[in-house]
């Protein structure tokens, strides 16, 4: 099936550092979403983006919907240990069955 | 917030047997539910869309006779893995969009880890 290209695949950082990850697609999406998945759990929504160019924040998280509607990035500022996990981008099209297409994920590891 | 549950959370079965996984929306109704499969260190891959009152629609490459889906009510969908084999071992996750909600109102279950021996 279709997948989004998400990078980097993994990150190893020090606590307090900022993190940036992005997703690109060959097709246009109406909606970009960012999820976090902890081990053995389902994904939890972090941020949803609905308009091209939109920049949205949720606490230390900031995400942007690319102008071309084919990309998005997520930034995490001042990382803390509980940020550890796997982050997934997902693209969706409002029309139709609300299917989501997921990126490959970015595994974040934080050294205290 | 909206909650989606899955049962069981983990299951071990012998090769050749069938396993049923339930997905329930606990405090909202969902005419559609989605079933995903996630192999270790990989992404979520959509397997099928469960439709209340009609047949499920399967993604390309997913065997509908092997992965039986029944959307019994507006709060329950079941996935039955028939004649399971070790290669079916995976993490199965369902999601349910709130009726008439946006894409940000699609809620994921906690997943079911299936191990086939």
mmCIF file of N, CA, C and O in Angstrom, chain B residues 1-77:
data_model
loop_
_atom_site.group_PDB
_atom_site.id
_atom_site.type_symbol
_atom_site.label_atom_id
_atom_site.label_comp_id
_atom_site.label_asym_id
_atom_site.label_seq_id
_atom_site.Cartn_x
_atom_site.Cartn_y
_atom_site.Cartn_z
ATOM 1 N N UNK B 1 -12.345 11.922 26.881
ATOM 2 C CA UNK B 1 -12.184 11.746 25.448
ATOM 3 C C UNK B 1 -12.719 10.414 24.983
ATOM 4 O O UNK B 1 -13.028 9.536 25.781
ATOM 5 N N UNK B 2 -12.822 10.286 23.669
ATOM 6 C CA UNK B 2 -13.345 9.057 23.096
ATOM 7 C C UNK B 2 -12.376 7.898 23.333
ATOM 8 O O UNK B 2 -11.167 8.076 23.292
ATOM 9 N N UNK B 3 -12.929 6.730 23.559
ATOM 10 C CA UNK B 3 -12.108 5.564 23.874
ATOM 11 C C UNK B 3 -12.481 4.410 22.970
ATOM 12 O O UNK B 3 -13.669 4.141 22.728
ATOM 13 N N UNK B 4 -11.438 3.760 22.456
ATOM 14 C CA UNK B 4 -11.621 2.537 21.679
ATOM 15 C C UNK B 4 -10.888 1.416 22.405
ATOM 16 O O UNK B 4 -9.722 1.581 22.784
ATOM 17 N N UNK B 5 -11.567 0.324 22.619
ATOM 18 C CA UNK B 5 -10.926 -0.806 23.293
ATOM 19 C C UNK B 5 -10.755 -1.965 22.340
ATOM 20 O O UNK B 5 -11.483 -2.084 21.337
ATOM 21 N N UNK B 6 -9.808 -2.810 22.628
ATOM 22 C CA UNK B 6 -9.596 -4.036 21.867
ATOM 23 C C UNK B 6 -9.468 -5.198 22.848
ATOM 24 O O UNK B 6 -8.918 -5.072 23.941
ATOM 25 N N UNK B 7 -9.986 -6.322 22.393
ATOM 26 C CA UNK B 7 -9.888 -7.524 23.223
ATOM 27 C C UNK B 7 -9.653 -8.735 22.347
ATOM 28 O O UNK B 7 -10.329 -8.878 21.310
ATOM 29 N N UNK B 8 -8.712 -9.600 22.664
ATOM 30 C CA UNK B 8 -7.819 -9.494 23.814
ATOM 31 C C UNK B 8 -6.668 -8.520 23.526
ATOM 32 O O UNK B 8 -6.497 -8.098 22.404
ATOM 33 N N UNK B 9 -5.874 -8.221 24.522
ATOM 34 C CA UNK B 9 -4.707 -7.361 24.308
ATOM 35 C C UNK B 9 -3.552 -8.188 23.743
ATOM 36 O O UNK B 9 -2.675 -7.643 23.068
ATOM 37 N N UNK B 10 -3.550 -9.466 24.055
ATOM 38 C CA UNK B 10 -2.559 -10.340 23.441
ATOM 39 C C UNK B 10 -3.142 -11.757 23.388
ATOM 40 O O UNK B 10 -3.963 -12.140 24.216
ATOM 41 N N UNK B 11 -2.690 -12.519 22.413
ATOM 42 C CA UNK B 11 -3.181 -13.889 22.270
ATOM 43 C C UNK B 11 -2.097 -14.720 21.606
ATOM 44 O O UNK B 11 -1.405 -14.256 20.697
ATOM 45 N N UNK B 12 -1.970 -15.939 22.091
ATOM 46 C CA UNK B 12 -1.073 -16.918 21.504
ATOM 47 C C UNK B 12 -1.929 -18.079 21.018
ATOM 48 O O UNK B 12 -2.764 -18.596 21.771
ATOM 49 N N UNK B 13 -1.741 -18.468 19.784
ATOM 50 C CA UNK B 13 -2.538 -19.572 19.270
ATOM 51 C C UNK B 13 -1.644 -20.499 18.460
ATOM 52 O O UNK B 13 -0.545 -20.130 18.038
ATOM 53 N N UNK B 14 -2.161 -21.686 18.240
ATOM 54 C CA UNK B 14 -1.395 -22.664 17.464
ATOM 55 C C UNK B 14 -1.701 -22.502 15.979
ATOM 56 O O UNK B 14 -2.801 -22.089 15.589
ATOM 57 N N UNK B 15 -0.737 -22.833 15.178
ATOM 58 C CA UNK B 15 -0.892 -22.754 13.732
ATOM 59 C C UNK B 15 -2.095 -23.575 13.292
ATOM 60 O O UNK B 15 -2.310 -24.694 13.757
ATOM 61 N N UNK B 16 -2.904 -22.993 12.430
ATOM 62 C CA UNK B 16 -4.075 -23.671 11.909
ATOM 63 C C UNK B 16 -5.366 -23.326 12.617
ATOM 64 O O UNK B 16 -6.457 -23.623 12.114
ATOM 65 N N UNK B 17 -5.273 -22.706 13.768
ATOM 66 C CA UNK B 17 -6.473 -22.310 14.504
ATOM 67 C C UNK B 17 -6.898 -20.900 14.090
ATOM 68 O O UNK B 17 -6.173 -20.195 13.389
ATOM 69 N N UNK B 18 -8.103 -20.514 14.532
ATOM 70 C CA UNK B 18 -8.629 -19.187 14.219
ATOM 71 C C UNK B 18 -8.675 -18.337 15.478
ATOM 72 O O UNK B 18 -8.886 -18.855 16.582
ATOM 73 N N UNK B 19 -8.511 -17.069 15.317
ATOM 74 C CA UNK B 19 -8.491 -16.128 16.435
ATOM 75 C C UNK B 19 -9.393 -14.942 16.114
ATOM 76 O O UNK B 19 -9.322 -14.404 15.005
ATOM 77 N N UNK B 20 -10.220 -14.569 17.088
ATOM 78 C CA UNK B 20 -11.096 -13.420 16.898
ATOM 79 C C UNK B 20 -10.620 -12.269 17.770
ATOM 80 O O UNK B 20 -10.359 -12.431 18.961
ATOM 81 N N UNK B 21 -10.558 -11.080 17.163
ATOM 82 C CA UNK B 21 -10.170 -9.864 17.878
ATOM 83 C C UNK B 21 -11.335 -8.897 17.811
ATOM 84 O O UNK B 21 -11.906 -8.678 16.736
ATOM 85 N N UNK B 22 -11.680 -8.311 18.954
ATOM 86 C CA UNK B 22 -12.793 -7.364 19.010
ATOM 87 C C UNK B 22 -12.290 -5.930 19.113
ATOM 88 O O UNK B 22 -11.299 -5.655 19.789
ATOM 89 N N UNK B 23 -13.019 -5.037 18.491
ATOM 90 C CA UNK B 23 -12.749 -3.601 18.572
ATOM 91 C C UNK B 23 -14.055 -2.907 18.944
ATOM 92 O O UNK B 23 -15.061 -3.064 18.225
ATOM 93 N N UNK B 24 -14.030 -2.173 20.032
ATOM 94 C CA UNK B 24 -15.243 -1.496 20.498
ATOM 95 C C UNK B 24 -15.003 -0.012 20.696
ATOM 96 O O UNK B 24 -13.981 0.398 21.248
ATOM 97 N N UNK B 25 -15.964 0.788 20.214
ATOM 98 C CA UNK B 25 -15.965 2.202 20.560
ATOM 99 C C UNK B 25 -16.835 2.331 21.810
ATOM 100 O O UNK B 25 -17.997 1.948 21.809
ATOM 101 N N UNK B 26 -16.249 2.836 22.873
ATOM 102 C CA UNK B 26 -16.908 2.762 24.174
ATOM 103 C C UNK B 26 -17.917 3.867 24.432
ATOM 104 O O UNK B 26 -18.881 3.677 25.165
ATOM 105 N N UNK B 27 -17.710 5.040 23.883
ATOM 106 C CA UNK B 27 -18.618 6.131 24.218
ATOM 107 C C UNK B 27 -19.054 6.922 22.990
ATOM 108 O O UNK B 27 -19.473 8.073 23.102
ATOM 109 N N UNK B 28 -18.948 6.299 21.820
ATOM 110 C CA UNK B 28 -19.427 6.956 20.615
ATOM 111 C C UNK B 28 -19.739 5.873 19.591
ATOM 112 O O UNK B 28 -19.329 4.716 19.728
ATOM 113 N N UNK B 29 -20.471 6.260 18.573
ATOM 114 C CA UNK B 29 -20.851 5.321 17.530
ATOM 115 C C UNK B 29 -19.960 5.502 16.301
ATOM 116 O O UNK B 29 -19.530 6.615 16.001
ATOM 117 N N UNK B 30 -19.726 4.405 15.628
ATOM 118 C CA UNK B 30 -18.875 4.438 14.448
ATOM 119 C C UNK B 30 -19.444 3.504 13.391
ATOM 120 O O UNK B 30 -19.499 2.291 13.600
ATOM 121 N N UNK B 31 -19.850 4.076 12.272
ATOM 122 C CA UNK B 31 -20.331 3.230 11.183
ATOM 123 C C UNK B 31 -19.176 2.588 10.433
ATOM 124 O O UNK B 31 -19.361 1.637 9.691
ATOM 125 N N UNK B 32 -18.011 3.122 10.624
ATOM 126 C CA UNK B 32 -16.817 2.606 9.967
ATOM 127 C C UNK B 32 -15.732 2.377 11.014
ATOM 128 O O UNK B 32 -15.574 3.182 11.925
ATOM 129 N N UNK B 33 -15.020 1.296 10.862
ATOM 130 C CA UNK B 33 -13.834 1.057 11.672
ATOM 131 C C UNK B 33 -12.740 0.540 10.755
ATOM 132 O O UNK B 33 -13.036 -0.065 9.723
ATOM 133 N N UNK B 34 -11.510 0.809 11.110
ATOM 134 C CA UNK B 34 -10.386 0.408 10.288
ATOM 135 C C UNK B 34 -9.526 -0.605 11.038
ATOM 136 O O UNK B 34 -9.322 -0.492 12.246
ATOM 137 N N UNK B 35 -9.011 -1.570 10.307
ATOM 138 C CA UNK B 35 -8.095 -2.561 10.877
ATOM 139 C C UNK B 35 -6.729 -2.411 10.232
ATOM 140 O O UNK B 35 -6.597 -2.390 9.007
ATOM 141 N N UNK B 36 -5.714 -2.305 11.106
ATOM 142 C CA UNK B 36 -4.342 -2.159 10.665
ATOM 143 C C UNK B 36 -3.520 -3.334 11.193
ATOM 144 O O UNK B 36 -3.841 -3.949 12.215
ATOM 145 N N UNK B 37 -2.420 -3.570 10.499
ATOM 146 C CA UNK B 37 -1.460 -4.566 10.955
ATOM 147 C C UNK B 37 -0.118 -3.867 11.034
ATOM 148 O O UNK B 37 0.244 -3.077 10.153
ATOM 149 N N UNK B 38 0.626 -4.158 12.101
ATOM 150 C CA UNK B 38 1.920 -3.519 12.296
ATOM 151 C C UNK B 38 2.944 -4.576 12.676
ATOM 152 O O UNK B 38 2.841 -5.187 13.748
ATOM 153 N N UNK B 39 3.921 -4.790 11.812
ATOM 154 C CA UNK B 39 5.012 -5.704 12.111
ATOM 155 C C UNK B 39 6.061 -4.940 12.905
ATOM 156 O O UNK B 39 6.121 -3.699 12.864
ATOM 157 N N UNK B 40 6.918 -5.674 13.640
ATOM 158 C CA UNK B 40 7.905 -5.009 14.502
ATOM 159 C C UNK B 40 8.731 -3.971 13.753
ATOM 160 O O UNK B 40 9.218 -4.221 12.655
ATOM 161 N N UNK B 41 8.836 -2.816 14.369
ATOM 162 C CA UNK B 41 9.635 -1.705 13.851
ATOM 163 C C UNK B 41 9.161 -1.232 12.481
ATOM 164 O O UNK B 41 9.942 -0.674 11.713
ATOM 165 N N UNK B 42 7.903 -1.474 12.190
ATOM 166 C CA UNK B 42 7.353 -0.997 10.929
ATOM 167 C C UNK B 42 6.130 -0.122 11.177
ATOM 168 O O UNK B 42 5.688 0.047 12.315
ATOM 169 N N UNK B 43 5.610 0.398 10.096
ATOM 170 C CA UNK B 43 4.482 1.314 10.217
ATOM 171 C C UNK B 43 3.163 0.557 10.276
ATOM 172 O O UNK B 43 3.117 -0.668 10.164
ATOM 173 N N UNK B 44 2.099 1.299 10.449
ATOM 174 C CA UNK B 44 0.765 0.719 10.403
ATOM 175 C C UNK B 44 0.341 0.596 8.941
ATOM 176 O O UNK B 44 0.404 1.573 8.193
ATOM 177 N N UNK B 45 -0.094 -0.581 8.577
ATOM 178 C CA UNK B 45 -0.578 -0.797 7.217
ATOM 179 C C UNK B 45 -2.061 -1.133 7.284
ATOM 180 O O UNK B 45 -2.467 -2.081 7.965
ATOM 181 N N UNK B 46 -2.851 -0.355 6.567
ATOM 182 C CA UNK B 46 -4.291 -0.582 6.570
ATOM 183 C C UNK B 46 -4.607 -1.902 5.888
ATOM 184 O O UNK B 46 -4.140 -2.162 4.780
ATOM 185 N N UNK B 47 -5.397 -2.722 6.581
ATOM 186 C CA UNK B 47 -5.797 -4.002 6.020
ATOM 187 C C UNK B 47 -7.182 -3.904 5.382
ATOM 188 O O UNK B 47 -7.396 -4.396 4.274
ATOM 189 N N UNK B 48 -8.114 -3.297 6.114
ATOM 190 C CA UNK B 48 -9.491 -3.309 5.640
ATOM 191 C C UNK B 48 -10.302 -2.258 6.370
ATOM 192 O O UNK B 48 -9.937 -1.791 7.457
ATOM 193 N N UNK B 49 -11.403 -1.907 5.733
ATOM 194 C CA UNK B 49 -12.375 -0.984 6.311
ATOM 195 C C UNK B 49 -13.623 -1.777 6.655
ATOM 196 O O UNK B 49 -14.195 -2.458 5.787
ATOM 197 N N UNK B 50 -14.019 -1.710 7.894
ATOM 198 C CA UNK B 50 -15.192 -2.418 8.379
ATOM 199 C C UNK B 50 -16.391 -1.477 8.309
ATOM 200 O O UNK B 50 -16.329 -0.365 8.819
ATOM 201 N N UNK B 51 -17.457 -1.922 7.659
ATOM 202 C CA UNK B 51 -18.618 -1.070 7.450
ATOM 203 C C UNK B 51 -19.845 -1.677 8.129
ATOM 204 O O UNK B 51 -20.217 -2.823 7.827
ATOM 205 N N UNK B 52 -20.459 -0.922 9.012
ATOM 206 C CA UNK B 52 -21.641 -1.417 9.701
ATOM 207 C C UNK B 52 -22.779 -1.609 8.700
ATOM 208 O O UNK B 52 -23.093 -0.703 7.939
ATOM 209 N N UNK B 53 -23.326 -2.798 8.666
ATOM 210 C CA UNK B 53 -24.457 -3.086 7.793
ATOM 211 C C UNK B 53 -24.096 -3.474 6.384
ATOM 212 O O UNK B 53 -24.982 -3.719 5.558
ATOM 213 N N UNK B 54 -22.811 -3.535 6.075
ATOM 214 C CA UNK B 54 -22.415 -3.969 4.735
ATOM 215 C C UNK B 54 -21.062 -4.664 4.791
ATOM 216 O O UNK B 54 -20.436 -4.728 5.854
ATOM 217 N N UNK B 55 -20.632 -5.158 3.657
ATOM 218 C CA UNK B 55 -19.380 -5.918 3.623
ATOM 219 C C UNK B 55 -18.185 -5.012 3.864
ATOM 220 O O UNK B 55 -18.191 -3.835 3.492
ATOM 221 N N UNK B 56 -17.155 -5.615 4.426
ATOM 222 C CA UNK B 56 -15.904 -4.889 4.602
ATOM 223 C C UNK B 56 -15.221 -4.710 3.259
ATOM 224 O O UNK B 56 -15.414 -5.510 2.330
ATOM 225 N N UNK B 57 -14.416 -3.679 3.143
ATOM 226 C CA UNK B 57 -13.608 -3.480 1.948
ATOM 227 C C UNK B 57 -12.156 -3.700 2.325
ATOM 228 O O UNK B 57 -11.678 -3.170 3.323
ATOM 229 N N UNK B 58 -11.471 -4.465 1.503
ATOM 230 C CA UNK B 58 -10.108 -4.885 1.816
ATOM 231 C C UNK B 58 -9.107 -4.153 0.934
ATOM 232 O O UNK B 58 -9.361 -3.883 -0.241
ATOM 233 N N UNK B 59 -7.953 -3.871 1.511
ATOM 234 C CA UNK B 59 -6.880 -3.268 0.750
ATOM 235 C C UNK B 59 -6.246 -4.329 -0.162
ATOM 236 O O UNK B 59 -6.351 -5.534 0.081
ATOM 237 N N UNK B 60 -5.594 -3.840 -1.186
ATOM 238 C CA UNK B 60 -4.978 -4.733 -2.162
ATOM 239 C C UNK B 60 -3.977 -5.647 -1.467
ATOM 240 O O UNK B 60 -3.166 -5.192 -0.654
ATOM 241 N N UNK B 61 -4.063 -6.918 -1.776
ATOM 242 C CA UNK B 61 -3.132 -7.881 -1.220
ATOM 243 C C UNK B 61 -3.573 -8.520 0.080
ATOM 244 O O UNK B 61 -2.896 -9.420 0.581
ATOM 245 N N UNK B 62 -4.680 -8.076 0.641
ATOM 246 C CA UNK B 62 -5.188 -8.664 1.887
ATOM 247 C C UNK B 62 -6.262 -9.685 1.543
ATOM 248 O O UNK B 62 -7.229 -9.370 0.840
ATOM 249 N N UNK B 63 -6.084 -10.906 2.030
ATOM 250 C CA UNK B 63 -7.013 -11.986 1.689
ATOM 251 C C UNK B 63 -8.288 -11.875 2.525
ATOM 252 O O UNK B 63 -8.270 -12.065 3.740
ATOM 253 N N UNK B 64 -9.382 -11.621 1.878
ATOM 254 C CA UNK B 64 -10.630 -11.438 2.619
ATOM 255 C C UNK B 64 -11.137 -12.738 3.244
ATOM 256 O O UNK B 64 -11.852 -12.708 4.245
ATOM 257 N N UNK B 65 -10.778 -13.873 2.658
ATOM 258 C CA UNK B 65 -11.217 -15.147 3.233
ATOM 259 C C UNK B 65 -10.376 -15.554 4.431
ATOM 260 O O UNK B 65 -10.776 -16.421 5.209
ATOM 261 N N UNK B 66 -9.230 -14.921 4.571
ATOM 262 C CA UNK B 66 -8.371 -15.233 5.709
ATOM 263 C C UNK B 66 -8.645 -14.289 6.880
ATOM 264 O O UNK B 66 -8.584 -14.699 8.033
ATOM 265 N N UNK B 67 -8.921 -13.051 6.554
ATOM 266 C CA UNK B 67 -9.181 -12.041 7.581
ATOM 267 C C UNK B 67 -10.651 -11.648 7.479
ATOM 268 O O UNK B 67 -11.024 -10.756 6.721
ATOM 269 N N UNK B 68 -11.472 -12.331 8.267
ATOM 270 C CA UNK B 68 -12.910 -12.104 8.225
ATOM 271 C C UNK B 68 -13.281 -10.938 9.132
ATOM 272 O O UNK B 68 -12.896 -10.908 10.294
ATOM 273 N N UNK B 69 -14.039 -10.015 8.592
ATOM 274 C CA UNK B 69 -14.433 -8.835 9.353
ATOM 275 C C UNK B 69 -15.945 -8.765 9.429
ATOM 276 O O UNK B 69 -16.639 -8.919 8.425
ATOM 277 N N UNK B 70 -16.430 -8.514 10.635
ATOM 278 C CA UNK B 70 -17.861 -8.370 10.858
ATOM 279 C C UNK B 70 -18.097 -7.126 11.707
ATOM 280 O O UNK B 70 -17.549 -6.991 12.795
ATOM 281 N N UNK B 71 -18.893 -6.207 11.186
ATOM 282 C CA UNK B 71 -19.224 -4.983 11.928
ATOM 283 C C UNK B 71 -20.627 -5.171 12.484
ATOM 284 O O UNK B 71 -21.610 -4.798 11.862
ATOM 285 N N UNK B 72 -20.673 -5.762 13.678
ATOM 286 C CA UNK B 72 -21.937 -6.258 14.213
ATOM 287 C C UNK B 72 -22.894 -5.155 14.662
ATOM 288 O O UNK B 72 -24.113 -5.311 14.638
ATOM 289 N N UNK B 73 -22.330 -4.035 15.094
ATOM 290 C CA UNK B 73 -23.170 -2.948 15.585
ATOM 291 C C UNK B 73 -22.414 -1.640 15.416
ATOM 292 O O UNK B 73 -21.291 -1.631 14.920
ATOM 293 N N UNK B 74 -23.007 -0.544 15.818
ATOM 294 C CA UNK B 74 -22.361 0.758 15.666
ATOM 295 C C UNK B 74 -21.212 0.959 16.651
ATOM 296 O O UNK B 74 -20.558 2.001 16.632
ATOM 297 N N UNK B 75 -20.959 -0.014 17.507
ATOM 298 C CA UNK B 75 -19.856 0.108 18.458
ATOM 299 C C UNK B 75 -18.919 -1.101 18.450
ATOM 300 O O UNK B 75 -17.994 -1.161 19.258
ATOM 301 N N UNK B 76 -19.137 -2.060 17.556
ATOM 302 C CA UNK B 76 -18.337 -3.282 17.601
ATOM 303 C C UNK B 76 -17.971 -3.776 16.212
ATOM 304 O O UNK B 76 -18.835 -3.937 15.345
ATOM 305 N N UNK B 77 -16.690 -4.030 16.012
ATOM 306 C CA UNK B 77 -16.201 -4.699 14.820
ATOM 307 C C UNK B 77 -15.289 -5.832 15.275
ATOM 308 O O UNK B 77 -14.570 -5.699 16.265
#
